[in-house]
């Protein structure tokens, strides 16, 4: 059974805007379950990188504007299962968090799923046969456009032509889970290749 | 399936099929071995899956088979849903609980991750399963079946879970089913081609060309084939056929009861059948032996010892060994080899690691053939000494096999000096063994084990095993003697500690005394040296001294006996009492005998050819007339002495290896415990040896003497170890000797054949014609040669040890002693060559 779990998170801003990941999140992120980690950047220090590496060694980290590590790429595409995934922090795309701009980037990169961050607000759109996801801030750090931020991250369960996006959000100390189902049509695949 | 594919597997399978059918019919006279050539079916009957009564019809078998298959199918549907995680609309709305990161172990995802983990674990083991039979076990189909069966069983029995080794219990089960199916297709081919002819077994290869054609037909239309196959059977009378073939035909009939689901020999349902067999094996089918318990780390409710079942079974194994061969048991205990060190592996996979697959199947045949039901013994029947594993014939047989395996390795295990090498030998069981003999011995041990477990003090029917198992005979005769009430020996416990202290103290004193006497002695700290010096100073002058000295050790012995009897079981206790008592009664004569024997032997080693011939002959004939004169118990006693001697020598050696000073006291303490008779016996042995050495090599240093003593001890040790092994393995030889002897000597030879093959040959020489003498002497020479080789190797080891003890020794003298000792060894070898030429 080929089942791949992909963790997507970003904008932790440790230690500048938040001390650490919420304890409830940390207890959920146990090693051995997750196959890939996609990180949209702004970790910002190496300790976070090391922590994530314990959860899953297969990491794809993009550089945010506050990252100390300069070797992270600005943009990255990868293929997991039958899905092509593009990752970008998002501060380059203006207006920030604008769906049309993000859809444009998704078409540019020719990916099925585009993961971006920077706004610290969880959003997920099914748009033009693809998905645009923003996992929000995993620590609930404030951003330049939002102050009251709930910590959140995203877990993608990729199974064949289907992806189930689980959204974990910490609201008032309780973890809320939501789920978005997305099925890729083969027509998209054909045009993609 | 083409011929090219099927042919390589055929020889293998056919050999596997035929070999058990011959050996099984020889070894076991099972009354309900209906399907002796269909192992898979037979095992299913033995394991309680199929009805065992011979009156049950084929249709009954088919119905039961179908039931089990249905059960498995339902279980698989229930537990192995693929994919395990239901998604989309069917998903429960409670996402907090059912999400991939859920902490709840009962959630879908929790179960999924657990199963995935289990599967990973199983796969890791399966990928290494039987690499030598990888052509079958490593195929994806087989691996898939094994994985599913194991997963299902583990999910079904979460209290056990998966443990390494379970897959090795399962694999042979699947394999026999596979072999059965192969056999079915073989028979089908034969039958199809030769049906119109009169069926005979050997025309298989004559028509290879037609097979190519037929095979296609078979594989294409299995259904049709069975159909035609079956109808043609109906046409002719079934009784004309071999009943075995008839059974196969009926078992594979797709139109019998339950239709195709009831086809007992079915490739489609191998997985189902293997699961039910595995389940029955693991759960014991409400019998005494449930293999699953062997994997359980904690004690179960049924055990009264509070130990995990496998540990308890291991100690049952040792207790059986102590009944059968106490010296070997003592040796193992001395080395600190706990039974579970090796028995864990033996028992958990039912010897799967020790034998090749073909041999293993034969052993399992026997194991499964033994009844697994509890023996009807009263629950309050001395629960303290009974072991759960021995409470059923199957469990007793399993432990008997283990014990007979240990006995098979007896000589090499006795030769080991530390636990590591001992375990090495136990865990590297030789691949080329006489399986029939092993099983035969295990069978004879089985009822002994059952008896022992029922804790009746006297095994009443051990006489039945007189012929096959001389060791059992010894135990039996001694224990039967022990029941006679003529043991007025008052065991004085109050003087025991006094006596013990005195022994220790004397040893210390003598150590002091010998310090000045033997400056060249390099290893005085060693316990062995102490005993040597003790014995030499005590017994060197003359036999009269021996007599005067006699009293003391006797009482010491007695008190030590008390100690021993406290530790050991009641049976051994009485055994020793008899020994002791007999020694007490016949002490002068037995001591004389001992001395004489040693004397004769020693002279053999050192005198010239002529002299040796004369004196050896004279000495030995004298000896053995004396030897046979005393009533049989005394020879048994001598026997016992020898046994214990060898055992204690080993213990000494192991201590020697450790070469720690504090060991002196400890070994002084342990030695008497092991062999209470040793204290009095060794002096004779050693003094005679000593004298001989002095005669032949007058100018040798005292260091040489020490060496000589050591070598003498080694010699005895090896002789006993080797002959003991031969005694068990060459039963035929000892039988022959027995036959040649008169009825009066029978007891004598029986007992001696176990402990000392040399004695038995010499005894027969004493009675028989000159040719026997020559043969015996030749044997003697050969054994001497071997002994010499052994000594040499030991010496090399010892040299290294001496080097490490510099602080305590004078290297120069020791070195010289070794050189001279080596020279003496050369002499010895020359003599033995001459002797063997004679």
CSV table of C-alpha atoms in Angstrom, one decimal, chain B residues 17 96 185 243 245 250 257 263 299 378 395 415 475 520 576 632 641 696 759 789-790 809:
chain,number,residue,atom,x,y,z
B,17,UNK,CA,8.2,-37.0,0.1
B,96,UNK,CA,-10.0,14.9,15.7
B,185,UNK,CA,0.1,-32.9,-9.5
B,243,UNK,CA,-4.7,-46.9,-1.5
B,245,UNK,CA,-3.2,-42.9,-4.7
B,250,UNK,CA,-10.4,-38.5,-3.2
B,257,UNK,CA,-18.5,-32.8,-0.1
B,263,UNK,CA,-10.6,-30.1,-1.7
B,299,UNK,CA,4.6,-16.3,33.2
B,378,UNK,CA,-3.9,-35.9,39.8
B,395,UNK,CA,6.1,-31.8,25.4
B,415,UNK,CA,35.5,-31.4,26.5
B,475,UNK,CA,20.1,-44.7,36.8
B,520,UNK,CA,59.8,-25.3,41.2
B,576,UNK,CA,24.9,-41.4,45.7
B,632,UNK,CA,27.4,-55.5,40.4
B,641,UNK,CA,33.4,-42.6,40.2
B,696,UNK,CA,60.5,-44.2,33.6
B,759,UNK,CA,37.0,-51.1,30.4
B,789,UNK,CA,47.4,-35.6,20.5
B,790,UNK,CA,45.0,-34.1,22.8
B,809,UNK,CA,55.9,-18.3,38.8
